[in-house]
XYZ file of C-alpha atoms in Angstrom:
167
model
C 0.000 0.000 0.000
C 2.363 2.640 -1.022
C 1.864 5.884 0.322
C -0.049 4.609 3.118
C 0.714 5.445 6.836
C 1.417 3.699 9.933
C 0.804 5.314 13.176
C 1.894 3.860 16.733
C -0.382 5.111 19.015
C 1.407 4.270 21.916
C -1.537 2.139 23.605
C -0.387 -0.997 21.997
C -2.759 0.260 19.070
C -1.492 0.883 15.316
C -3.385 2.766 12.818
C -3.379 2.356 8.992
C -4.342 5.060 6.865
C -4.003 6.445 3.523
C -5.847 6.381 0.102
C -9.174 6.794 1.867
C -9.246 3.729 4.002
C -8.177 2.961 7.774
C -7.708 0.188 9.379
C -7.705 0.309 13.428
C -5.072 -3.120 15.065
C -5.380 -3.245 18.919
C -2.655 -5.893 20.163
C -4.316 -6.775 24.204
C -2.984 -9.712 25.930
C -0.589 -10.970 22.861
C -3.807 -10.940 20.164
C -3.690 -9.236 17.023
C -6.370 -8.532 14.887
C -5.933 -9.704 11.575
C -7.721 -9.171 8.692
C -7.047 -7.098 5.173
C -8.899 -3.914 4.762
C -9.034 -1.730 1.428
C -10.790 -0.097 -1.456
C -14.150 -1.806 -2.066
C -15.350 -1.813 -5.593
C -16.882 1.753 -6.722
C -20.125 -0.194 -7.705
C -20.943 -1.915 -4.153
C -22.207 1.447 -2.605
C -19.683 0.677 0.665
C -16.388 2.611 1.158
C -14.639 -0.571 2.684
C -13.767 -4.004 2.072
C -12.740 -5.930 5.080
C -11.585 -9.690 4.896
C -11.116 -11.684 8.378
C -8.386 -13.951 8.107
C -9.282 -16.617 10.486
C -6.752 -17.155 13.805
C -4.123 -20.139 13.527
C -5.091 -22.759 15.308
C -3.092 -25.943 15.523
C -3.728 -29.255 14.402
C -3.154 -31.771 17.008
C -4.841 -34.548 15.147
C -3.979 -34.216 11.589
C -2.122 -37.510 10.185
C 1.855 -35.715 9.382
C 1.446 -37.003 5.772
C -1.669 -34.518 5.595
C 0.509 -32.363 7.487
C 3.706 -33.168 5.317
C 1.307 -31.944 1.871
C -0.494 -28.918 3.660
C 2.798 -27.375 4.524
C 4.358 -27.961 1.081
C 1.083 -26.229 -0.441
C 0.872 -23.220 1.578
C 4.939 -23.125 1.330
C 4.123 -22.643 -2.327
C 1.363 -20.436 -2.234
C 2.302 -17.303 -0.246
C 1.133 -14.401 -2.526
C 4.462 -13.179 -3.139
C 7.355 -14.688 -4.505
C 9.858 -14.085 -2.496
C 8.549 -16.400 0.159
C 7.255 -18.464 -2.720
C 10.338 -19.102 -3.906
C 12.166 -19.647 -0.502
C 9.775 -21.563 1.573
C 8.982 -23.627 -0.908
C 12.784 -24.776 -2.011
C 12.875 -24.708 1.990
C 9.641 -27.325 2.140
C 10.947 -29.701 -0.647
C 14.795 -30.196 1.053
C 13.395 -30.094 4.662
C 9.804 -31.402 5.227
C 10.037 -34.911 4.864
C 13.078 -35.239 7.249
C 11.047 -32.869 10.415
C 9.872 -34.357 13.320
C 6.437 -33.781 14.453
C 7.189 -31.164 16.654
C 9.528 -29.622 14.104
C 6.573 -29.801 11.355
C 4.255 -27.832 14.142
C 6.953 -24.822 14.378
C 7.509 -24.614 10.509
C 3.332 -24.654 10.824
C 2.824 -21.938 13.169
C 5.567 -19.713 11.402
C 4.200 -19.829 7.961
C 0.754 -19.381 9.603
C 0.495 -17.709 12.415
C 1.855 -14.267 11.428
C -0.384 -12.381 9.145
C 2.374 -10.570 7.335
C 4.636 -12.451 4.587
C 7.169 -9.694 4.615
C 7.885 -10.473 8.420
C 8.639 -14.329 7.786
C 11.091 -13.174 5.028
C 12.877 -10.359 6.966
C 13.622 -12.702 9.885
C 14.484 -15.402 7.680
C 16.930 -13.187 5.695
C 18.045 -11.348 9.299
C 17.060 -8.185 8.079
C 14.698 -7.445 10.881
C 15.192 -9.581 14.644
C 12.685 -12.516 14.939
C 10.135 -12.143 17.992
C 10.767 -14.016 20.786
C 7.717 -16.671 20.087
C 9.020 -17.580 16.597
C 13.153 -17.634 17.731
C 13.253 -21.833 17.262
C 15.195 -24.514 15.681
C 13.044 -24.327 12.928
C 13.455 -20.257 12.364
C 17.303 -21.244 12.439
C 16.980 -24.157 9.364
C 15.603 -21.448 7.231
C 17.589 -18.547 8.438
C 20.857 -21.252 7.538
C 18.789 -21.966 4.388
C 18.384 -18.046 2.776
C 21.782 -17.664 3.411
C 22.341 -20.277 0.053
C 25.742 -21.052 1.320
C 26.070 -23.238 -1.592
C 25.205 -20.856 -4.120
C 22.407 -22.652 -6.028
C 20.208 -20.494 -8.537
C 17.125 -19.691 -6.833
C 15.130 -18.089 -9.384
C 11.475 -20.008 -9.413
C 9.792 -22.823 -7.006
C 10.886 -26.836 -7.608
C 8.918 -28.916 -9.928
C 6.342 -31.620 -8.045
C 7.926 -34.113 -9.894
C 10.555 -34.653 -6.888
C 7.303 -36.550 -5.095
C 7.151 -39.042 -7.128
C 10.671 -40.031 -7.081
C 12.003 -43.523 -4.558
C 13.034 -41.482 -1.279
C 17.038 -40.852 -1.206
């Protein structure tokens, strides 16, 4: 949202504003409010659009192959292509060696926070990561940006690396 502002308020409150729409985040007792606000179109007679995005909630129960193929999914489909590119290269050397509780932390730190750009500036070390995401996990992919082998990163892996006899 270029051109758009964001406003501390100094009671653990941020404003958004700019280009005619605002969006008000109060962060109480470690909850954010997350959701997408903008433009609605000029033909729906409102002046906003808001989307809820829905909390994360773990998944105690799911089977870790379901697990295994969610998190290679939403690895590939971030909505921009930076983390496209790097989660997903991430997902297809990493996933199928995680534990269970390693699979939960990549879960919750693809998921949880409602900003992409966040995931990739802590994985690339250009901003600190919070406290609640600082795990082994967080330090496989910050090891893993830093391409220490200096591969060619330039789109997402083919699928066809599924269907090949495991290494």
């Amino acid at each position: 949202m270029a051109g758009d502002l964001l406003l501390g308020l100094g009671d653990g409150s941020w404003r958004i504003s700019g280009g005619g729409s605002e969006l008000l985040v109060r962060l109480s007792g470690g909850c954010e409010l997350r959701g997408y606000r903008g433009d609605s179109p000029s033909d729906s007679g409102k002046d906003m659009l808001e989307i809820p995005l829905p909390p994360w909630q773990e998944r105690p129960d799911e089977p870790l192959p379901t697990k295994r193929a969610r998190l290679l999914y939403e690895s590939r489909k971030r909505g921009m292509l930076e983390n496209c590119i790097l989660l997903s290269l991430f997902a297809k050397e990493n996933l199928n060696r995680m534990s269970e509780r390693q699979l939960n932390l990549y879960d919750r730190l693809i998921n949880e926070p409602s900003n992409d750009w966040d995931i990739y500036y802590w994985a690339t070390e250009a901003k600190p990561t919070p406290a609640v995401f600082e795990n082994e996990v967080m330090a496989m992919l910050r090891e893993f940006a830093k391409n220490k082998k200096r591969e060619q990163r330039l789109r997402q892996p083919d699928l066809e690396y599924l269907f090949e006899p495991p290494r």
